[in-house]
């Protein structure tokens, strides 16, 4: 058990770095076990450090720490650099070796005394062991390739440095390595020189990045790689060489990523006026990576599952993810790189904004309605539970122990929703003007959320100070609404109350400024004009909420309307309004807002499932689902709907979504039973229509990743999935035949998962066939691991433990761990939440195992238990016991310590 308590880092204590680093020169002698790094830092005291910021003025004078290990006192001439797992060979100040009495090497710092108060150079030589670095932070080796991951604090594992985002410098990097083992040598910026040494046995490359950047954006790759190449000409007429590097033999799986990159570059020019700014743009695919991808300036490093795609190896979901993540990392070139974060508390400034930008890209490239549905589904399944549990934190946290723990759905997805609300409040032109000013004011700077919001306030002339509360308060607001109709006065009054539930450390909340998009539907389904009683017209169907309670009265409403509220999910809120089953059926049939039509389906199905879940627990009669089924019949088989949108309507709420809504004394067995009863009733009643839809939906036989063809495949698979719930012999055979006849991974993996969950008799043969076909592909085989983790039987946990001993599984490869452990915990809730607590014990074992070599991975696994307090008492007790076991374990990392402490608080 840890006896020390790590000191939290607090936003209010921010102080500028005492020194700046203007130029960095790095020389790498790559070696798998002893890489030698020579750095020359051109430094000077930071004059801004003597002028405390507003945040710093309110902090205690004794606090000098703004990021883990980054501290210095310019007034005493002492410099403290960050460094971890490094061997210091030599140290020179202005070219002169420093005596041992002038510096001290600590576990996480290098302290140098009597530093000049004028500009100086510091030469540092260190060695590190990339092969031993299983944390995948800093410089490490993946399948024989040298690569780096420096966000958030990985650069300190490469050399001693002021490893914080507000220290910006230009970098010149020389890389030397064995010419055969590392034929490709890459770093940030533009290639300036390359050559051979030692009679061709070794070679080198020199890269220079002219744009000042923080150390977290540094990148290096060295390995035996192949590539595909293309070019792009910017709107400014500049020629850019594009390359994607992969393991040899996989070049034919990079075409989609390259296409997505070029479309992203063109879109950012059209939509935001942002052109690329280097001679080259390189991407490297890496097998072992903690994140999805990283936006390092000019050298993006990707988890290879988000680069490699072919019809045979990647599903439509993977193609869509590659497109979105390629766009996301490219868009960071301006929102993250050219303008970066002043400190890690401002992480949402780059991540939330860039998620919003990649969502808009996908909406423009594909279906805006479908993209919005998918955005909100992800938000509700990942971020809303985070906001409702012990790990709740504001979009901009006020403190942290380990910054890696704040790469969360709240920062990313909720952060994007805040940007979307600004765009809704200001309109498209106003948002673009604010973004233009943000780029103009802060290019080349490390900025804050206040800097960002100030730009929109300036261009709009509006006071957005109340909007800033969104960045400061945790929790998901609830809008409690009611509608009164006065037939005599022909008015309808909408009453809205903001309910702001308490979250850890924030018991009392302030009302928020948010847009509420709405419509009122007449009994004939027509949309009513929204004219307020005071004579104002509601522009674009949006009213603004700023008070805890507000009422809005609309004129000219002859008959009781059905309200359509929170259209296109205009604010990240829960919505409560007393609508009848008839009202939901009416909205499903008539609502013109595609998001709210989808939401009406979700709400009606959820209400019905809740009745059946209650019946499963109490033994009472749940009644019928007939009214729901008739409403779904009208929605599912509306010929005017595009296939991709129809497929989303047919993706009904699952057990995880129902558990989130129930939110207390959760009984996973009852949820499983109730959900399956409703799904089976729908499948049986609408079976003939689903069969016809399955037969008549005909995607091209030759795989095409276009939005249209993806939509057709999604529609066909949605029908196949619902028929599987009916469970007749013909339905099971249909799934098996779909697997056998599949000529692409979309169809094959979908059928594989359906067989895992619905067709017991075919599991063993199907798993064996898939393994034989894909055992030599380290990415595709993860679908085989995942399918077996989905099997909803009591033997699955033992099967998983056996799988972890398989030759193709590695506990140090995050993709493998995700395929098995995360799939089990998220897709198989009944078996993960076994009444005997063995699922929780398994997860705790995995957390402690990963804690020893990859704390980031361990902490992320722990979040699968974030909802433990909402379980029924017996399961709650068993989950708590496992959390306590983790908390008492020796050698706990800061990452895991912070998470488990909050979860047990």
CSV table of C-alpha atoms in Angstrom, one decimal, residues 458-790:
chain,number,residue,atom,x,y,z
A,458,UNK,CA,-15.1,40.2,-29.3
A,459,UNK,CA,-16.5,39.4,-32.7
A,460,UNK,CA,-20.1,39.0,-31.4
A,461,UNK,CA,-20.2,41.8,-28.9
A,462,UNK,CA,-21.8,39.4,-26.4
A,463,UNK,CA,-21.0,38.8,-22.8
A,464,UNK,CA,-20.0,35.1,-22.6
A,465,UNK,CA,-18.8,35.1,-19.0
A,466,UNK,CA,-21.7,32.9,-18.0
A,467,UNK,CA,-20.8,30.4,-20.7
A,468,UNK,CA,-17.4,30.0,-19.1
A,469,UNK,CA,-19.2,28.1,-16.2
A,470,UNK,CA,-19.4,25.1,-18.6
A,471,UNK,CA,-15.7,24.8,-18.3
A,472,UNK,CA,-15.7,25.0,-14.5
A,473,UNK,CA,-18.6,22.8,-13.4
A,474,UNK,CA,-18.7,19.0,-13.6
A,475,UNK,CA,-21.9,17.0,-14.1
A,476,UNK,CA,-24.6,16.7,-16.7
A,477,UNK,CA,-27.4,19.2,-16.4
A,478,UNK,CA,-30.9,18.1,-16.5
A,479,UNK,CA,-33.6,20.2,-18.2
A,480,UNK,CA,-36.9,19.5,-16.5
A,481,UNK,CA,-39.6,20.8,-18.9
A,482,UNK,CA,-43.4,21.0,-19.0
A,483,UNK,CA,-45.8,22.5,-21.6
A,484,UNK,CA,-49.0,24.2,-20.7
A,485,UNK,CA,-51.6,24.9,-23.5
A,486,UNK,CA,-54.2,27.6,-23.1
A,487,UNK,CA,-56.9,26.9,-25.7
A,488,UNK,CA,-58.8,30.1,-25.0
A,489,UNK,CA,-55.7,32.3,-25.3
A,490,UNK,CA,-54.3,30.1,-28.1
A,491,UNK,CA,-50.9,30.1,-26.3
A,492,UNK,CA,-48.5,27.4,-25.2
A,493,UNK,CA,-46.1,28.0,-22.4
A,494,UNK,CA,-42.8,26.1,-22.1
A,495,UNK,CA,-41.4,25.9,-18.5
A,496,UNK,CA,-37.8,25.0,-18.2
A,497,UNK,CA,-35.8,24.3,-15.0
A,498,UNK,CA,-32.1,23.6,-14.9
A,499,UNK,CA,-31.4,20.9,-12.4
A,500,UNK,CA,-27.7,20.7,-11.7
A,501,UNK,CA,-26.8,17.6,-9.6
A,502,UNK,CA,-23.9,17.7,-7.2
A,503,UNK,CA,-20.6,16.1,-8.2
A,504,UNK,CA,-17.4,15.4,-6.1
A,505,UNK,CA,-16.1,18.6,-4.8
A,506,UNK,CA,-19.0,20.7,-6.3
A,507,UNK,CA,-22.2,20.5,-4.2
A,508,UNK,CA,-23.7,23.8,-5.4
A,509,UNK,CA,-23.9,24.7,-9.0
A,510,UNK,CA,-24.6,27.9,-11.0
A,511,UNK,CA,-27.1,28.0,-13.8
A,512,UNK,CA,-25.6,27.6,-17.3
A,513,UNK,CA,-25.9,29.5,-20.5
A,514,UNK,CA,-27.1,27.1,-23.2
A,515,UNK,CA,-29.1,27.0,-26.5
A,516,UNK,CA,-32.3,25.0,-26.5
A,517,UNK,CA,-33.4,24.2,-30.0
A,518,UNK,CA,-37.1,23.3,-30.3
A,519,UNK,CA,-40.2,22.9,-32.4
A,520,UNK,CA,-43.9,22.6,-31.7
A,521,UNK,CA,-45.9,20.2,-33.8
A,522,UNK,CA,-49.6,20.6,-34.5
A,523,UNK,CA,-51.9,17.6,-34.4
A,524,UNK,CA,-51.6,17.2,-38.2
A,525,UNK,CA,-47.8,17.0,-37.9
A,526,UNK,CA,-47.2,20.5,-39.3
A,527,UNK,CA,-44.5,22.7,-37.7
A,528,UNK,CA,-45.9,25.8,-35.9
A,529,UNK,CA,-44.3,29.2,-36.3
A,530,UNK,CA,-42.5,30.0,-33.0
A,531,UNK,CA,-43.7,33.5,-32.1
A,532,UNK,CA,-43.2,34.6,-28.6
A,533,UNK,CA,-46.0,36.5,-26.7
A,534,UNK,CA,-43.8,39.6,-26.6
A,535,UNK,CA,-43.8,39.7,-30.4
A,536,UNK,CA,-40.3,38.3,-30.9
A,537,UNK,CA,-39.7,35.5,-33.4
A,538,UNK,CA,-37.6,32.6,-32.3
A,539,UNK,CA,-34.8,32.6,-34.9
A,540,UNK,CA,-33.6,29.2,-36.1
A,541,UNK,CA,-35.8,27.6,-33.5
A,542,UNK,CA,-33.4,28.4,-30.7
A,543,UNK,CA,-34.1,30.0,-27.3
A,544,UNK,CA,-31.3,30.7,-24.8
A,545,UNK,CA,-31.4,29.5,-21.3
A,546,UNK,CA,-29.5,31.5,-18.7
A,547,UNK,CA,-31.6,31.2,-15.5
A,548,UNK,CA,-32.4,28.3,-13.2
A,549,UNK,CA,-36.1,28.6,-14.1
A,550,UNK,CA,-37.5,30.2,-17.2
A,551,UNK,CA,-40.8,30.2,-19.1
A,552,UNK,CA,-41.5,31.0,-22.7
A,553,UNK,CA,-45.0,31.7,-24.0
A,554,UNK,CA,-45.8,31.2,-27.7
A,555,UNK,CA,-48.7,32.8,-29.5
A,556,UNK,CA,-51.0,31.4,-32.2
A,557,UNK,CA,-51.2,27.8,-30.8
A,558,UNK,CA,-54.8,26.7,-31.4
A,559,UNK,CA,-54.5,23.1,-30.3
A,560,UNK,CA,-52.2,21.3,-27.9
A,561,UNK,CA,-48.9,20.8,-29.7
A,562,UNK,CA,-46.4,18.1,-29.2
A,563,UNK,CA,-43.0,19.6,-28.2
A,564,UNK,CA,-39.8,18.5,-29.9
A,565,UNK,CA,-37.1,19.7,-27.5
A,566,UNK,CA,-33.3,19.7,-27.6
A,567,UNK,CA,-33.3,19.3,-31.4
A,568,UNK,CA,-30.0,18.2,-32.9
A,569,UNK,CA,-28.9,17.8,-29.2
A,570,UNK,CA,-28.3,21.5,-28.9
A,571,UNK,CA,-26.8,21.2,-25.4
A,572,UNK,CA,-25.2,18.2,-23.5
A,573,UNK,CA,-28.1,17.7,-21.1
A,574,UNK,CA,-30.5,15.1,-19.9
A,575,UNK,CA,-34.0,16.0,-20.9
A,576,UNK,CA,-37.1,15.2,-18.7
A,577,UNK,CA,-40.6,16.0,-20.0
A,578,UNK,CA,-43.9,14.1,-19.5
A,579,UNK,CA,-44.6,12.7,-22.9
A,580,UNK,CA,-47.1,9.9,-23.4
A,581,UNK,CA,-46.5,6.8,-25.6
A,582,UNK,CA,-48.8,8.4,-28.1
A,583,UNK,CA,-46.6,11.5,-28.1
A,584,UNK,CA,-43.5,9.5,-28.8
A,585,UNK,CA,-45.2,7.6,-31.6
A,586,UNK,CA,-46.3,11.0,-33.0
A,587,UNK,CA,-42.8,12.4,-33.0
A,588,UNK,CA,-41.4,9.2,-34.6
A,589,UNK,CA,-43.9,9.7,-37.4
A,590,UNK,CA,-43.8,13.4,-37.9
A,591,UNK,CA,-40.7,15.1,-36.3
A,592,UNK,CA,-38.7,16.9,-39.1
A,593,UNK,CA,-35.6,17.0,-37.0
A,594,UNK,CA,-33.8,13.8,-37.8
A,595,UNK,CA,-31.9,13.7,-34.5
A,596,UNK,CA,-35.1,14.1,-32.5
A,597,UNK,CA,-36.9,11.5,-34.6
A,598,UNK,CA,-34.1,9.1,-33.7
A,599,UNK,CA,-34.3,10.2,-30.1
A,600,UNK,CA,-38.0,9.6,-29.9
A,601,UNK,CA,-37.3,6.0,-31.0
A,602,UNK,CA,-34.7,5.6,-28.3
A,603,UNK,CA,-36.9,7.1,-25.6
A,604,UNK,CA,-39.9,5.0,-26.5
A,605,UNK,CA,-37.9,1.8,-26.6
A,606,UNK,CA,-36.2,2.7,-23.4
A,607,UNK,CA,-39.5,3.3,-21.6
A,608,UNK,CA,-40.8,0.0,-22.8
A,609,UNK,CA,-37.6,-1.9,-21.8
A,610,UNK,CA,-37.7,-0.3,-18.3
A,611,UNK,CA,-41.2,-1.8,-17.8
A,612,UNK,CA,-39.9,-5.2,-18.8
A,613,UNK,CA,-36.8,-4.9,-16.6
A,614,UNK,CA,-39.0,-4.0,-13.6
A,615,UNK,CA,-41.1,-7.0,-14.4
A,616,UNK,CA,-38.0,-9.2,-14.6
A,617,UNK,CA,-37.1,-8.1,-11.0
A,618,UNK,CA,-40.6,-8.2,-9.5
A,619,UNK,CA,-42.3,-11.0,-11.4
A,620,UNK,CA,-45.2,-8.7,-12.5
A,621,UNK,CA,-46.7,-8.6,-15.9
A,622,UNK,CA,-44.9,-6.0,-18.1
A,623,UNK,CA,-47.8,-5.6,-20.5
A,624,UNK,CA,-47.3,-5.6,-24.2
A,625,UNK,CA,-45.0,-3.7,-26.6
A,626,UNK,CA,-47.7,-3.4,-29.3
A,627,UNK,CA,-47.8,0.4,-29.4
A,628,UNK,CA,-44.1,0.6,-29.6
A,629,UNK,CA,-43.9,-2.0,-32.4
A,630,UNK,CA,-46.4,-0.2,-34.5
A,631,UNK,CA,-44.5,3.1,-34.1
A,632,UNK,CA,-41.3,1.3,-35.1
A,633,UNK,CA,-42.9,-0.3,-38.1
A,634,UNK,CA,-43.8,3.2,-39.4
A,635,UNK,CA,-40.2,4.4,-38.8
A,636,UNK,CA,-38.1,1.4,-39.9
A,637,UNK,CA,-39.8,0.9,-43.3
A,638,UNK,CA,-40.3,4.5,-44.4
A,639,UNK,CA,-39.1,4.4,-48.0
A,640,UNK,CA,-38.1,8.1,-47.9
A,641,UNK,CA,-35.3,7.5,-45.4
A,642,UNK,CA,-31.7,7.1,-46.5
A,643,UNK,CA,-30.3,3.6,-45.6
A,644,UNK,CA,-27.6,4.9,-43.2
A,645,UNK,CA,-30.2,6.8,-41.2
A,646,UNK,CA,-32.7,3.9,-41.2
A,647,UNK,CA,-29.9,1.7,-39.8
A,648,UNK,CA,-29.4,4.1,-36.9
A,649,UNK,CA,-33.1,4.0,-36.1
A,650,UNK,CA,-32.8,0.2,-36.0
A,651,UNK,CA,-29.9,0.3,-33.6
A,652,UNK,CA,-31.9,0.1,-30.4
A,653,UNK,CA,-30.7,0.9,-26.9
A,654,UNK,CA,-28.5,-1.9,-25.4
A,655,UNK,CA,-28.0,-3.1,-21.9
A,656,UNK,CA,-25.2,-0.6,-21.1
A,657,UNK,CA,-27.4,2.3,-22.1
A,658,UNK,CA,-30.3,1.0,-20.0
A,659,UNK,CA,-28.0,0.6,-17.0
A,660,UNK,CA,-26.9,4.2,-17.3
A,661,UNK,CA,-30.5,5.4,-17.3
A,662,UNK,CA,-31.6,3.2,-14.4
A,663,UNK,CA,-28.5,4.5,-12.5
A,664,UNK,CA,-29.2,2.8,-9.1
A,665,UNK,CA,-29.5,-0.7,-7.7
A,666,UNK,CA,-28.6,-2.0,-11.1
A,667,UNK,CA,-29.3,-5.7,-11.6
A,668,UNK,CA,-27.5,-6.7,-14.9
A,669,UNK,CA,-29.4,-10.0,-15.1
A,670,UNK,CA,-32.8,-8.3,-15.0
A,671,UNK,CA,-31.6,-5.7,-17.6
A,672,UNK,CA,-30.4,-8.5,-19.8
A,673,UNK,CA,-33.7,-10.4,-19.5
A,674,UNK,CA,-35.9,-7.3,-20.0
A,675,UNK,CA,-34.0,-6.0,-23.0
A,676,UNK,CA,-34.0,-9.3,-24.7
A,677,UNK,CA,-37.7,-9.8,-24.2
A,678,UNK,CA,-38.4,-6.5,-25.9
A,679,UNK,CA,-35.9,-7.1,-28.7
A,680,UNK,CA,-37.4,-10.5,-29.3
A,681,UNK,CA,-41.0,-9.1,-29.4
A,682,UNK,CA,-39.9,-6.5,-32.0
A,683,UNK,CA,-38.2,-9.2,-34.1
A,684,UNK,CA,-41.1,-11.5,-34.0
A,685,UNK,CA,-43.7,-8.9,-34.9
A,686,UNK,CA,-41.6,-7.3,-37.7
A,687,UNK,CA,-39.8,-10.4,-38.8
A,688,UNK,CA,-41.3,-10.6,-42.3
A,689,UNK,CA,-40.4,-6.9,-43.0
A,690,UNK,CA,-36.9,-7.4,-41.7
A,691,UNK,CA,-36.5,-10.5,-43.9
A,692,UNK,CA,-37.6,-8.5,-46.9
A,693,UNK,CA,-35.3,-5.6,-46.1
A,694,UNK,CA,-32.4,-8.0,-45.7
A,695,UNK,CA,-33.1,-9.6,-49.1
A,696,UNK,CA,-33.7,-6.4,-51.0
A,697,UNK,CA,-30.9,-4.3,-49.7
A,698,UNK,CA,-28.1,-5.0,-52.1
A,699,UNK,CA,-24.7,-3.3,-51.6
A,700,UNK,CA,-22.2,-3.6,-54.5
A,701,UNK,CA,-20.5,-7.0,-54.5
A,702,UNK,CA,-17.2,-5.1,-54.9
A,703,UNK,CA,-16.4,-3.3,-51.7
A,704,UNK,CA,-16.8,0.4,-51.8
A,705,UNK,CA,-16.2,2.6,-48.7
A,706,UNK,CA,-18.5,5.4,-49.9
A,707,UNK,CA,-21.1,6.8,-47.6
A,708,UNK,CA,-23.9,5.3,-49.8
A,709,UNK,CA,-22.5,1.8,-49.8
A,710,UNK,CA,-21.7,1.9,-46.1
A,711,UNK,CA,-25.3,2.9,-45.5
A,712,UNK,CA,-26.6,0.0,-47.5
A,713,UNK,CA,-24.4,-2.5,-45.6
A,714,UNK,CA,-25.4,-1.0,-42.3
A,715,UNK,CA,-29.1,-1.3,-43.1
A,716,UNK,CA,-28.8,-4.9,-44.2
A,717,UNK,CA,-26.8,-5.8,-41.1
A,718,UNK,CA,-29.3,-4.0,-38.8
A,719,UNK,CA,-32.0,-6.2,-40.2
A,720,UNK,CA,-29.8,-9.3,-39.8
A,721,UNK,CA,-29.1,-8.3,-36.2
A,722,UNK,CA,-32.8,-7.9,-35.3
A,723,UNK,CA,-33.7,-11.2,-36.9
A,724,UNK,CA,-31.0,-12.9,-34.8
A,725,UNK,CA,-33.0,-11.8,-31.7
A,726,UNK,CA,-36.0,-13.7,-33.0
A,727,UNK,CA,-33.9,-16.8,-32.7
A,728,UNK,CA,-35.6,-19.2,-35.0
A,729,UNK,CA,-33.6,-21.9,-36.8
A,730,UNK,CA,-33.8,-20.0,-40.1
A,731,UNK,CA,-32.5,-16.8,-38.4
A,732,UNK,CA,-29.5,-18.6,-37.0
A,733,UNK,CA,-28.7,-20.3,-40.3
A,734,UNK,CA,-29.0,-16.9,-42.0
A,735,UNK,CA,-26.3,-15.5,-39.8
A,736,UNK,CA,-24.0,-18.5,-40.4
A,737,UNK,CA,-24.5,-18.2,-44.2
A,738,UNK,CA,-23.8,-14.5,-44.0
A,739,UNK,CA,-20.5,-15.3,-42.3
A,740,UNK,CA,-19.6,-17.9,-44.9
A,741,UNK,CA,-20.6,-15.7,-47.8
A,742,UNK,CA,-18.9,-12.5,-46.7
A,743,UNK,CA,-16.3,-11.1,-49.0
A,744,UNK,CA,-15.4,-8.2,-46.7
A,745,UNK,CA,-14.6,-7.7,-43.0
A,746,UNK,CA,-17.7,-5.6,-42.4
A,747,UNK,CA,-20.0,-8.5,-43.1
A,748,UNK,CA,-17.6,-11.2,-41.8
A,749,UNK,CA,-17.0,-9.5,-38.4
A,750,UNK,CA,-20.7,-8.6,-37.9
A,751,UNK,CA,-21.7,-12.2,-38.5
A,752,UNK,CA,-18.9,-13.4,-36.3
A,753,UNK,CA,-20.1,-11.3,-33.4
A,754,UNK,CA,-23.7,-12.4,-33.9
A,755,UNK,CA,-22.7,-16.0,-33.9
A,756,UNK,CA,-20.8,-15.4,-30.6
A,757,UNK,CA,-23.9,-13.9,-29.0
A,758,UNK,CA,-26.8,-15.7,-30.7
A,759,UNK,CA,-25.8,-19.0,-32.4
A,760,UNK,CA,-24.1,-21.3,-29.8
A,761,UNK,CA,-24.0,-24.3,-32.1
A,762,UNK,CA,-21.9,-22.6,-34.7
A,763,UNK,CA,-19.4,-20.8,-32.3
A,764,UNK,CA,-16.6,-23.3,-32.2
A,765,UNK,CA,-16.5,-23.9,-36.0
A,766,UNK,CA,-16.8,-20.2,-36.8
A,767,UNK,CA,-14.0,-19.2,-34.3
A,768,UNK,CA,-11.7,-21.9,-35.7
A,769,UNK,CA,-12.4,-20.8,-39.3
A,770,UNK,CA,-11.7,-17.1,-38.5
A,771,UNK,CA,-8.5,-18.0,-36.6
A,772,UNK,CA,-7.2,-20.1,-39.4
A,773,UNK,CA,-7.9,-17.3,-41.9
A,774,UNK,CA,-6.4,-14.4,-39.9
A,775,UNK,CA,-3.8,-15.9,-37.5
A,776,UNK,CA,-1.0,-14.2,-39.3
A,777,UNK,CA,-2.5,-10.7,-39.2
A,778,UNK,CA,-1.8,-9.1,-35.8
A,779,UNK,CA,-4.6,-6.6,-36.2
A,780,UNK,CA,-7.5,-8.6,-37.7
A,781,UNK,CA,-7.0,-11.4,-35.1
A,782,UNK,CA,-8.2,-8.9,-32.5
A,783,UNK,CA,-11.8,-9.5,-33.8
A,784,UNK,CA,-11.3,-13.2,-33.0
A,785,UNK,CA,-10.3,-12.3,-29.4
A,786,UNK,CA,-13.2,-9.8,-29.0
A,787,UNK,CA,-15.8,-12.3,-30.3
A,788,UNK,CA,-14.9,-14.8,-27.7
A,789,UNK,CA,-15.0,-12.2,-25.0
A,790,UNK,CA,-18.6,-11.4,-26.0
